[in-house]
Short mmCIF file of C-alpha atoms in Angstrom, two decimals:
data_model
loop_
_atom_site.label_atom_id
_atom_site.label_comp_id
_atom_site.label_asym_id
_atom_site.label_seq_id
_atom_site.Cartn_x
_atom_site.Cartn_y
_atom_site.Cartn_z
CA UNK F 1 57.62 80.96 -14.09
CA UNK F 2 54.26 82.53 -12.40
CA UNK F 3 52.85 82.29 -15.95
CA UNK F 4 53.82 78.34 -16.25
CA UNK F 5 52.41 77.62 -12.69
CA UNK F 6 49.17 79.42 -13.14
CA UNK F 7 48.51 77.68 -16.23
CA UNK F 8 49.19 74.05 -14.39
CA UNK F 9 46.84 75.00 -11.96
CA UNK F 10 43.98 76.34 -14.20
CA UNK F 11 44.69 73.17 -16.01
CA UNK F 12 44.28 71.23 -12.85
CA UNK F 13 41.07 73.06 -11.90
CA UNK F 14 39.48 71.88 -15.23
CA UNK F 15 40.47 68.62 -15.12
CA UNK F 16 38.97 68.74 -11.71
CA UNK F 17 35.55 70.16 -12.76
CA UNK F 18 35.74 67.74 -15.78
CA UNK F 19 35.56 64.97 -13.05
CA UNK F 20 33.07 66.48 -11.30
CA UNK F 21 31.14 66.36 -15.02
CA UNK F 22 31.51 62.68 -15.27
CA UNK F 23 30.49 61.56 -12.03
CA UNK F 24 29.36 58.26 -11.86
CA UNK F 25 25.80 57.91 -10.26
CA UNK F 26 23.83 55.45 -8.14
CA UNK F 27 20.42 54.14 -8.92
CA UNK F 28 19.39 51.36 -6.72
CA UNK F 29 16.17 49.45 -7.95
CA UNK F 30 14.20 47.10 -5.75
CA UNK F 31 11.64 44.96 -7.30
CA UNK F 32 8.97 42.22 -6.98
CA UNK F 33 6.87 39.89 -9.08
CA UNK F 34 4.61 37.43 -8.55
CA UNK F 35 3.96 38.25 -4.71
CA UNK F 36 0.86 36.22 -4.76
CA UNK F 37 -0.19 37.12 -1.79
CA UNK F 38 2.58 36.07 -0.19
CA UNK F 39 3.25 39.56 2.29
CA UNK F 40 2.62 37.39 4.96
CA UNK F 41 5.29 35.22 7.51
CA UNK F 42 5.47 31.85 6.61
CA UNK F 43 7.40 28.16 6.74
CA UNK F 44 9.39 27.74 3.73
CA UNK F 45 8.60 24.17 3.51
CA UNK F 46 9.77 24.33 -0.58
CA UNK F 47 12.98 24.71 1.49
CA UNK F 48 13.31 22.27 4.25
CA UNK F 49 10.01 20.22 5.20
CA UNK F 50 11.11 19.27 8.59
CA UNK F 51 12.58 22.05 9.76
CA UNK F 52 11.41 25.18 7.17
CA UNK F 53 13.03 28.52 7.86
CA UNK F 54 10.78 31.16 8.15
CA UNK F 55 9.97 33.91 5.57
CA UNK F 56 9.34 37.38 7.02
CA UNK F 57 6.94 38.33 4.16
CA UNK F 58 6.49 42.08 3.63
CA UNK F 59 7.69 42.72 7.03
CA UNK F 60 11.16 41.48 6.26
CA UNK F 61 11.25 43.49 2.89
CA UNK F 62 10.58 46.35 4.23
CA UNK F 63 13.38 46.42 6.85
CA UNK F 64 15.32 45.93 3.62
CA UNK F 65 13.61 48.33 1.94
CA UNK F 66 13.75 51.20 4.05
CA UNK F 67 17.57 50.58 4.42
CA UNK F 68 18.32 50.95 1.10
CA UNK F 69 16.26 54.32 0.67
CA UNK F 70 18.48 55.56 3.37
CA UNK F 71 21.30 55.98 1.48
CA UNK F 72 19.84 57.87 -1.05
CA UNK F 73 20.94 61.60 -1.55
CA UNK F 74 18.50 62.31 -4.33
CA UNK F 75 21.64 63.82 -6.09
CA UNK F 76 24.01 61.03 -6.68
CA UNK F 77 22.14 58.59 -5.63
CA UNK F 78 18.02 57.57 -5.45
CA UNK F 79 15.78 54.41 -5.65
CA UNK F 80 12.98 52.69 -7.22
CA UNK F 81 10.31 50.16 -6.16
CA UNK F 82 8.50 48.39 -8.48
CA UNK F 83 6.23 45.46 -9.28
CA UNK F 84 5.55 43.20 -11.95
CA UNK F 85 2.29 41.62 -11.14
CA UNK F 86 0.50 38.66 -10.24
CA UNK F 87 0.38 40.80 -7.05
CA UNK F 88 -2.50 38.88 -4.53
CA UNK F 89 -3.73 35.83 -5.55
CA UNK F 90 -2.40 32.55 -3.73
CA UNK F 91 -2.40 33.38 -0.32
CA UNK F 92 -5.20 34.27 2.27
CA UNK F 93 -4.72 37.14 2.74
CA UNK F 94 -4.33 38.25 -0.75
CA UNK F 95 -7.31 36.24 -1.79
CA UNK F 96 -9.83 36.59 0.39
CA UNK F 97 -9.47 40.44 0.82
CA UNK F 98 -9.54 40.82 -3.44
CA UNK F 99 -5.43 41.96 -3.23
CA UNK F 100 -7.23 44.88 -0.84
CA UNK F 101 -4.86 43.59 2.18
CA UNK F 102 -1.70 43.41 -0.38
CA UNK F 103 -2.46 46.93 -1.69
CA UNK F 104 -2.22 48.78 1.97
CA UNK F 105 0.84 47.15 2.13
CA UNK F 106 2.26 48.48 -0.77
CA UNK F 107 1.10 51.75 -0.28
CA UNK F 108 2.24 51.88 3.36
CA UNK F 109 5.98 51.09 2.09
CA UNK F 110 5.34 52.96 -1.21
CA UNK F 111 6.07 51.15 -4.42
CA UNK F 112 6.30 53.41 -7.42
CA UNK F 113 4.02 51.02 -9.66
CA UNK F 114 2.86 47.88 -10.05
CA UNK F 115 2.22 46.20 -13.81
CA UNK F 116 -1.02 44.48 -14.13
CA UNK F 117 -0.74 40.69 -14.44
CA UNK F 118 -2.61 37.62 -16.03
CA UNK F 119 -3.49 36.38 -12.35
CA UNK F 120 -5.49 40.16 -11.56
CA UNK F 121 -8.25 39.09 -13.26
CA UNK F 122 -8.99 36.06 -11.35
CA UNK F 123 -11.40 38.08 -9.34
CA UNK F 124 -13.57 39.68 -12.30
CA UNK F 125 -12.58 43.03 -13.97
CA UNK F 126 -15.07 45.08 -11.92
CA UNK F 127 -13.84 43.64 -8.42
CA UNK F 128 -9.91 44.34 -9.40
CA UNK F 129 -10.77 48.01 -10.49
CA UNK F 130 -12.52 48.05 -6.76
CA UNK F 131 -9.12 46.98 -5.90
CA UNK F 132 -6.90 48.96 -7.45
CA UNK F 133 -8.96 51.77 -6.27
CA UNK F 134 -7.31 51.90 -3.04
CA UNK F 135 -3.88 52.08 -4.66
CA UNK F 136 -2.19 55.28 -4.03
CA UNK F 137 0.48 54.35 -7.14
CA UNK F 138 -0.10 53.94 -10.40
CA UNK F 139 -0.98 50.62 -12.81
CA UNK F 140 0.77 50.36 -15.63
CA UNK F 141 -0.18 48.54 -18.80
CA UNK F 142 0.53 49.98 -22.53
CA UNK F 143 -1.36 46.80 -24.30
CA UNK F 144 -4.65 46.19 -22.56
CA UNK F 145 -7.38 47.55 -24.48
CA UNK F 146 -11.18 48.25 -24.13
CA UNK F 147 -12.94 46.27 -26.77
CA UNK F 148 -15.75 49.13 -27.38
CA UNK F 149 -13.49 52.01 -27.34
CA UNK F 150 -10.31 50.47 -28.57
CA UNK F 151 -8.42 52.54 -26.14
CA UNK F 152 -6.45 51.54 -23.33
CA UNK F 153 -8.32 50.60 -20.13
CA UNK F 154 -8.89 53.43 -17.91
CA UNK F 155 -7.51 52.25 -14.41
CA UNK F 156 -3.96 51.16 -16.41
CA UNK F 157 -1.33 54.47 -17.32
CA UNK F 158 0.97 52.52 -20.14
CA UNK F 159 4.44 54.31 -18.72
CA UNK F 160 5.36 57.03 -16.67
CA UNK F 161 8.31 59.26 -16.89
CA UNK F 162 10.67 60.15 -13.56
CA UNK F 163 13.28 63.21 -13.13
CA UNK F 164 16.23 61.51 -10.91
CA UNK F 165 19.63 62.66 -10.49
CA UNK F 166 19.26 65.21 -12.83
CA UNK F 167 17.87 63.38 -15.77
CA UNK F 168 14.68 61.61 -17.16
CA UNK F 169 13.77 57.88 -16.64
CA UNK F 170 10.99 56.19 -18.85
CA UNK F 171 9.15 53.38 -17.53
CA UNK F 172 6.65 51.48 -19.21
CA UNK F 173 4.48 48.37 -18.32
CA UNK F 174 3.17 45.46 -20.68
CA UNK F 175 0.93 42.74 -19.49
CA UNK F 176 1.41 38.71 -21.27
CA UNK F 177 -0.88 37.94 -23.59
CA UNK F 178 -1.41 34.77 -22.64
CA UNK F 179 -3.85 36.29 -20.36
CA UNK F 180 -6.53 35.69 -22.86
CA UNK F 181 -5.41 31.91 -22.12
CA UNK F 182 -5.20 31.68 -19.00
CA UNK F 183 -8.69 34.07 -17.25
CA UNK F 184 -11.76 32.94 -17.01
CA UNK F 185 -13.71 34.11 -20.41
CA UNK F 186 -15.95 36.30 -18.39
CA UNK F 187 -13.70 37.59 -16.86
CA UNK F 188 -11.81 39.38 -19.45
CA UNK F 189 -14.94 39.90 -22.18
CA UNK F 190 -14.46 43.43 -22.09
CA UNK F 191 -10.48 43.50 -22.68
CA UNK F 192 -8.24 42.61 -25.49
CA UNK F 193 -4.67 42.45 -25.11
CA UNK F 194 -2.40 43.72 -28.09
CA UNK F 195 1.20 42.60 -29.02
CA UNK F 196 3.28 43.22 -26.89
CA UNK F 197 6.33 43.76 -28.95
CA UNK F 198 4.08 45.86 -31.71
CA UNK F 199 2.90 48.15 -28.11
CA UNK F 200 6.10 48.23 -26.92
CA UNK F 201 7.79 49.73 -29.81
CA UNK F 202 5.09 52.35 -29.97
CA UNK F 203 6.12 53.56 -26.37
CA UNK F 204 9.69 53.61 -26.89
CA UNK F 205 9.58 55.81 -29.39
CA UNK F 206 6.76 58.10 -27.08
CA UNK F 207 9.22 58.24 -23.80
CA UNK F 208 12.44 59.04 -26.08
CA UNK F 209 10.84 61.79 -27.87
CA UNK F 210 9.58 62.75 -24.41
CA UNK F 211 13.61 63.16 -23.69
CA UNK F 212 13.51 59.89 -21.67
CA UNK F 213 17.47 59.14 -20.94
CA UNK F 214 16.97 55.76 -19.91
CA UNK F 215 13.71 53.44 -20.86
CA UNK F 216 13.38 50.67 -18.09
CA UNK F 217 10.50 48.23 -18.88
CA UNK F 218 8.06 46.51 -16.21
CA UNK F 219 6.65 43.56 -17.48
CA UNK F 220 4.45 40.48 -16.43
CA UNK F 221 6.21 38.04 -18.50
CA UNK F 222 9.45 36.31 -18.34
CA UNK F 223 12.88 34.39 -19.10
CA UNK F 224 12.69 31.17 -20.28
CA UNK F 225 13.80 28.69 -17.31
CA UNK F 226 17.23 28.65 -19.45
CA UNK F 227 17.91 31.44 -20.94
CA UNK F 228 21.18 30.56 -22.67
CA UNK F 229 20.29 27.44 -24.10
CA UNK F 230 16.82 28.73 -25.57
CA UNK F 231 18.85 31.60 -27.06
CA UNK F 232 20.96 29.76 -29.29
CA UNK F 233 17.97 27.39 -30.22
CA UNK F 234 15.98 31.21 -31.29
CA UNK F 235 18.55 32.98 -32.40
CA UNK F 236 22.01 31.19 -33.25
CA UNK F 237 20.08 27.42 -33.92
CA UNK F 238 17.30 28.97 -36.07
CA UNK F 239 18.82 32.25 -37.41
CA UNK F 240 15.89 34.66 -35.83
CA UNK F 241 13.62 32.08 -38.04
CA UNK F 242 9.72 33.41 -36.43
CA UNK F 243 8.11 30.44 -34.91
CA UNK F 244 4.79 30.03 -34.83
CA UNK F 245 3.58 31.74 -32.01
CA UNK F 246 1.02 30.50 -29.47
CA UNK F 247 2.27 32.08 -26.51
CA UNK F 248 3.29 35.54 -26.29
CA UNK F 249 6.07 36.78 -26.20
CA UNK F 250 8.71 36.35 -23.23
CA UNK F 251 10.84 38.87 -21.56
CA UNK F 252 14.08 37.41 -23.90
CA UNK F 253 12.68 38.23 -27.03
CA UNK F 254 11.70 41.36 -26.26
CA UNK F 255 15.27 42.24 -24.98
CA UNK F 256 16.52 40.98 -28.20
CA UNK F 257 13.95 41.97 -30.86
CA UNK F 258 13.00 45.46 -29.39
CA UNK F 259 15.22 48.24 -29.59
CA UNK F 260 15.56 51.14 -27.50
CA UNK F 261 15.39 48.78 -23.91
CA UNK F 262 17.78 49.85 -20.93
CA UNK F 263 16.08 47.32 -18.38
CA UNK F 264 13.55 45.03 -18.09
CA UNK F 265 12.21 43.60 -14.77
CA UNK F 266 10.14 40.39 -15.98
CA UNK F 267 8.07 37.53 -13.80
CA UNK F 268 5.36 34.92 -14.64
CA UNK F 269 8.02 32.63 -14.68
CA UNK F 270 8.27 32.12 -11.06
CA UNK F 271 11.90 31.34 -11.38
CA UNK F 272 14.22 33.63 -10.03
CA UNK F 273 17.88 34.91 -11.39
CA UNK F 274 20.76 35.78 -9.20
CA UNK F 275 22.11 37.71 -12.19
CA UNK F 276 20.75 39.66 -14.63
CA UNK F 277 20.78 38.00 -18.09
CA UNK F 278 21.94 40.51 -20.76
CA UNK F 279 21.33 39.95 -24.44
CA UNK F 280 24.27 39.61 -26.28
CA UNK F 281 22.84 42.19 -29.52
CA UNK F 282 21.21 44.84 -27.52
CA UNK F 283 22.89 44.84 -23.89
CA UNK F 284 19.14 45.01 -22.35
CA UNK F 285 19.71 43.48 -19.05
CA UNK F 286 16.89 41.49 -17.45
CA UNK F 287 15.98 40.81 -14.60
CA UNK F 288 13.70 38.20 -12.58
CA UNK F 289 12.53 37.59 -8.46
CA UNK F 290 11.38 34.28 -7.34
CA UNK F 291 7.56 33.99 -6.56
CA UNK F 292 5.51 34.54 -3.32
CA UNK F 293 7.51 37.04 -1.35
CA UNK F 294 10.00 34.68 -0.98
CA UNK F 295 12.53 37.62 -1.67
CA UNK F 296 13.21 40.95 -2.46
CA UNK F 297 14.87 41.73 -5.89
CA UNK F 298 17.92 44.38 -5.54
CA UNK F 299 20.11 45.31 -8.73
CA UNK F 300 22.61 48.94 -8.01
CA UNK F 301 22.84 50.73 -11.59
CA UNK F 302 25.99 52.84 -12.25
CA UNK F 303 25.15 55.79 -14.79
CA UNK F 304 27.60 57.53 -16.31
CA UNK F 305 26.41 61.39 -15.46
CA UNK F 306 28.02 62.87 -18.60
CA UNK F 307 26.43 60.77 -21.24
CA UNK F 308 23.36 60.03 -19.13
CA UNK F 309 23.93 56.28 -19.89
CA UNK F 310 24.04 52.96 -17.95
CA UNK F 311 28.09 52.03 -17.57
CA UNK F 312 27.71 48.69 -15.45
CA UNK F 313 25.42 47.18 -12.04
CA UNK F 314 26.34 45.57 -8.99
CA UNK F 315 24.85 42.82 -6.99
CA UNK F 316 23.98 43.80 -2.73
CA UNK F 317 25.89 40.63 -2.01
CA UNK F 318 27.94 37.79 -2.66
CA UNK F 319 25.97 34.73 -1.77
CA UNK F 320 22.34 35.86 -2.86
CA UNK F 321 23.41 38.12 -6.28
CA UNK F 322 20.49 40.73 -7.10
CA UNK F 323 17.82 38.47 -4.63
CA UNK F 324 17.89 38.55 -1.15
CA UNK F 325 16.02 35.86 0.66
CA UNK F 326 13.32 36.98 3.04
CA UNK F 327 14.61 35.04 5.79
CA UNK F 328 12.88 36.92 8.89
CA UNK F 329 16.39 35.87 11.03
CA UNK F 330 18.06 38.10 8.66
CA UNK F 331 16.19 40.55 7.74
CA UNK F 332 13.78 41.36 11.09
CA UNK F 333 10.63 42.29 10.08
CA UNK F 334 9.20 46.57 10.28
CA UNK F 335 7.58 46.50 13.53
CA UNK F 336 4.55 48.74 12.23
CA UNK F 337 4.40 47.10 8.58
CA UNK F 338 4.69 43.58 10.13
CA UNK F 339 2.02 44.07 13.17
CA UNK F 340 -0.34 45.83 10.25
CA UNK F 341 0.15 42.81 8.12
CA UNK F 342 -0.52 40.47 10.91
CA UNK F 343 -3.71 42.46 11.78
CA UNK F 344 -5.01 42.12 8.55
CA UNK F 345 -4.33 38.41 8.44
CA UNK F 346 -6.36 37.44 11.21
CA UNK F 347 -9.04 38.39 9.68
CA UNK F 348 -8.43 37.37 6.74
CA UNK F 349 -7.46 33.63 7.75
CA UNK F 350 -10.34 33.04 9.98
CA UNK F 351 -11.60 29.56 9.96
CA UNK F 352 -8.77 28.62 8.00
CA UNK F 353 -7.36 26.36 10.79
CA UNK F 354 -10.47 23.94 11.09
CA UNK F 355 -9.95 20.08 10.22
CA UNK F 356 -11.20 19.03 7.62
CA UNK F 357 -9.31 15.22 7.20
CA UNK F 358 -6.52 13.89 7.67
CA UNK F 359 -3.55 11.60 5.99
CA UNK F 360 -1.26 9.29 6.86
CA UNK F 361 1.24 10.15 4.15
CA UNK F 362 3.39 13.23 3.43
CA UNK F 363 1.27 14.37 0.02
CA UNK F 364 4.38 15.74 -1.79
CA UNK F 365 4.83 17.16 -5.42
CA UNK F 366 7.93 15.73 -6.15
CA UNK F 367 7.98 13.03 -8.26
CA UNK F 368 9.03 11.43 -11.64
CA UNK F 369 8.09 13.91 -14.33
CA UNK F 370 5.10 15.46 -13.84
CA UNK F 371 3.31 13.04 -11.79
CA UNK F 372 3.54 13.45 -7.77
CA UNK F 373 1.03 12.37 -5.24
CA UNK F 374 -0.36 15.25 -4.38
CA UNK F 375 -1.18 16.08 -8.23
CA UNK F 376 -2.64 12.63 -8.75
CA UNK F 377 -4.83 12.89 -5.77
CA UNK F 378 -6.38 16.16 -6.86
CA UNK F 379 -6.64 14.35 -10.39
CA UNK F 380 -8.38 11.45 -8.97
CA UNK F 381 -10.82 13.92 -6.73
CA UNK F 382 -11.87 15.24 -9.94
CA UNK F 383 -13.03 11.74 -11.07
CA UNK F 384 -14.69 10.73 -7.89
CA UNK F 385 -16.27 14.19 -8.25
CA UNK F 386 -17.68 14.27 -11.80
CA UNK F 387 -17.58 10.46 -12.92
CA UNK F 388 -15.64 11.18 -15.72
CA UNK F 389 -12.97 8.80 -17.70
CA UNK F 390 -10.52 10.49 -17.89
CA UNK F 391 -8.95 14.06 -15.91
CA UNK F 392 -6.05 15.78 -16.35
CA UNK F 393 -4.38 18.88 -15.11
CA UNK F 394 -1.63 21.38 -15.89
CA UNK F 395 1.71 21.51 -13.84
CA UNK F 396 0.81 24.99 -12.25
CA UNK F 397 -2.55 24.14 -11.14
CA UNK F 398 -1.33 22.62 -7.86
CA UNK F 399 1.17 25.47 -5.69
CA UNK F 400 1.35 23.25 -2.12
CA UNK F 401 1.98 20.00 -0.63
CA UNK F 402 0.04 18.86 2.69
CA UNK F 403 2.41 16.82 5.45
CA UNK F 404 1.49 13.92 7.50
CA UNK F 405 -1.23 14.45 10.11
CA UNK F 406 -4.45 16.68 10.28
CA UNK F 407 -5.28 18.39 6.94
CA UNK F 408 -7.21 21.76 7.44
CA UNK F 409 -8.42 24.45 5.04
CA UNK F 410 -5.30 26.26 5.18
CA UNK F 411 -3.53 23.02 4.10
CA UNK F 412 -6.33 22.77 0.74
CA UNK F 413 -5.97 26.28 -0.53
CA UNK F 414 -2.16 26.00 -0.33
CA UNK F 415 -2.78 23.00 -2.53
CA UNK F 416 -5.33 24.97 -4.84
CA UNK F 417 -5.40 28.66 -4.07
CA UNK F 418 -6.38 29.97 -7.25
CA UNK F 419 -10.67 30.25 -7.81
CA UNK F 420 -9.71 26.80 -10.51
CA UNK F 421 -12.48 25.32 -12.07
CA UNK F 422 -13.56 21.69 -13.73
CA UNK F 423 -14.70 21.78 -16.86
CA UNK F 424 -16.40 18.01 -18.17
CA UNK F 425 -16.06 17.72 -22.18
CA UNK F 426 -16.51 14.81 -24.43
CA UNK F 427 -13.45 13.96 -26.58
CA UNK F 428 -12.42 10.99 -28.48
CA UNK F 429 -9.17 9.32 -28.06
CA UNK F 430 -7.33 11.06 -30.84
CA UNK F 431 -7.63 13.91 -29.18
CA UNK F 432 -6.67 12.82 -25.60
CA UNK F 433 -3.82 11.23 -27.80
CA UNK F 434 -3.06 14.88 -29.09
CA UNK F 435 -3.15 16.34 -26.18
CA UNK F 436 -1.17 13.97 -24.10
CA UNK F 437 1.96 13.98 -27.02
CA UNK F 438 1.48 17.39 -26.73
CA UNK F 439 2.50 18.20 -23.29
CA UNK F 440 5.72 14.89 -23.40
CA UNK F 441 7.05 15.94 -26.57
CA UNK F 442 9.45 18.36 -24.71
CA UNK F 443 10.88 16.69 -21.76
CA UNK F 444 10.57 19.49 -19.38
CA UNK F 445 7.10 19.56 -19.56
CA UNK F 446 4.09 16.51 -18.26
CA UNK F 447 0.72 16.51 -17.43
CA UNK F 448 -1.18 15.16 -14.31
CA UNK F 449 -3.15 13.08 -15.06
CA UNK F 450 -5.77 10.16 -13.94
CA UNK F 451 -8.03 7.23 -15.55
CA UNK F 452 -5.31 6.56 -17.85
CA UNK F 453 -1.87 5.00 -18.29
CA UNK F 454 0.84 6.33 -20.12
CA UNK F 455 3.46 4.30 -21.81
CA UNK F 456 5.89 6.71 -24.19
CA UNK F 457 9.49 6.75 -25.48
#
């Protein structure tokens, strides 16, 4: 009988440690994208434009932030913070200071990385590496080249590998290619920017030979605005047919082309996901913040500790899913992050509360299709400006709208914040034909335009 009950409990003892073995850990990753400047309080007018709540900025998220890291134990649980670019330009603060005021910020709440995006070289190439200077975590990049040496640029690491809770985590970062699209030429004549599903694949297979368990990508692209019904058109519609590419590729097909993918956190798009969206083929789960600090990004992986492999997430809440809003009634902002930040935007925002009109008219950007009244006014500037026929203007030129009363400078650069400029061509009506059927053909897309009417079907 002693023999029977000793073996129950040894039996019992290794069922206990075999438990133990497959203890399910806790990795909570916090993320950003397209900040834009946007650390800073402010009305969200997008919102509510007679009563806006008020964003807390990077005070807010840092409240939030610094909660979260408290529950770590660094043995069953631990955290990341990353971002996915487009990091300063758009507000004040961010643009006036080069991102300078946007990187104290980050390193004062200590992001792991940030991924360089398409909107960092607004500034020039030799002002951003003054910027990035200051950064006290790395930039990552694996697809942005040096045209003379035809290696990678040397302020940009392309991935980085982390030991947490007892195992390795790759990360890598890719930049869009339609960079080369969107910069100024001058600004990028020393960079070229490689596939990023051809450098992608390359640094997979480096992190997993480097005994990576998990490979999490960081990347300045995105979902498509709907992801479900642009996969069936790619992949169940077309049968994986390749399209002719213009744009690079988005944060979808990478998830569903690229093997070897855990996570992605994506952005560009400036459209935000409450869930991640998980490709049916390869499970990589995706995942995507709205723009301009407007919230914090929180998604809680589960990893199973035995096979060292992602067994489900969870969502921080109910109403808000993976984003939390920065509202600063909810989340209060840091008292030392938030006075710093509102330090550095004084000075930053000086003179940016002079008059400089004024209009009787709320100058909105709703409107039918692509056409609103604040987008036709800017449209119609450009005429008045140049004495041209004919202007016209993509949908994510204009960022702001400008209510009824006093306009000031702040009120212009929310309009235009980015260093745009107008470029006066001669072009025969074909091509203004072209171009126009171009940008109607699909019916989420328009142009702003002025000088010209538009009658299609």
């Amino acid at each position: 009988m002693k023999k029977i009950f000793s073996l129950i409990i040894l039996t019992l003892i290794i069922f206990s440690i075999q438990i133990l073995q497959a203890e399910e850990l806790t990795l909570d990753i916090l993320f950003t994208n397209d900040i834009h400047g946007g650390i800073d309080r402010y009305p969200a007018t997008y919102m509510n434009p007679s009563f806006p709540p008020i964003i807390g900025g990077g005070g807010s998220s840092a409240t939030y932030i610094k909660s979260v890291r408290k529950k770590a134990d660094l043995t069953t649980r631990d955290n990341f913070l990353f971002d996915a670019g487009d990091f300063f330009q758009g507000h004040p603060i961010g643009t006036v200071t080069d991102g300078r005021a946007v990187i104290q910020y980050m390193n004062e709440i200590d992001y792991d990385l940030s991924v360089v995006g398409n909107h960092e070289y607004d500034v020039g190439e030799e002002r951003l590496i003054e910027s990035y200077k200051l950064a006290k975590f790395p930039i990552l990049s694996c697809n942005i080249i040096n045209k003379k040496t035809g290696k990678l640029v040397d302020y940009v690491t392309p991935y980085l590998i982390f030991e947490k809770l007892g195992m390795k985590i790759g990360v890598i970062g890719v930049t869009t290619t339609d960079t080369e699209k969107m910069s100024f030429p001058e600004h990028i004549k020393n960079v070229k920017f490689l596939s990023a599903k051809t450098s992608l694949e390359k640094y997979i297979k480096i992190v997993k030979e480097k005994g990576a368990d998990i490979v999490i990508v960081v990347a300045h692209f995105g979902l498509p605005y709907a992801p479900e019904p642009a996969y069936q058109r790619r992949y169940v519609k077309n049968k994986n047919q390749s399209p002719i590419r213009y744009w690079g590729y988005d944060a979808q097909e990478i998830a569903h082309e690229v093997e070897g993918i855990d996570l992605i956190f994506g952005g560009h798009m400036h459209k935000g996901f409450k869930e991640p969206w998980e490709d049916p083929i390869t499970h990589t789960l995706v995942m995507q913040g709205y723009a301009y600090g407007s919230s914090i990004g929180h998604i809680i992986i589960k990893i199973d500790s035995e096979t060292k492999s992602i067994c489900g997430w969870e969502s921080p809440t109910i109403r808000d899913g993976i984003l939390l809003t920065n509202f600063e009634d909810e989340f209060i902002p840091d008292e030392e992050i938030g006075l710093s930040i509102e330090e550095m935007q004084k000075e930053a925002e000086k003179g940016m509360d002079d008059v400089v009109g004024i209009t009787s008219v709320y100058l909105s950007k709703a409107g039918k299709g692509a056409q609103s009244i604040v987008g036709n006014l800017v449209c119609d500037a450009m005429l008045e400006g140049t004495g041209a026929d004919f202007s016209f203007l993509n949908l994510g030129g204009i960022r702001g709208e400008i209510p009824t009363g006093p306009i000031t400078y702040r009120n212009v650069f929310d309009v235009l914040p980015f260093d745009s400029q107008i470029i006066i061509f001669e072009a025969d009506g074909l091509l203004l034909k072209q171009i126009i059927e171009k940008r109607v053909e699909n019916s989420s897309h328009g142009l702003r335009v002025a000088g010209i009417e538009v009658v299609y079907n």
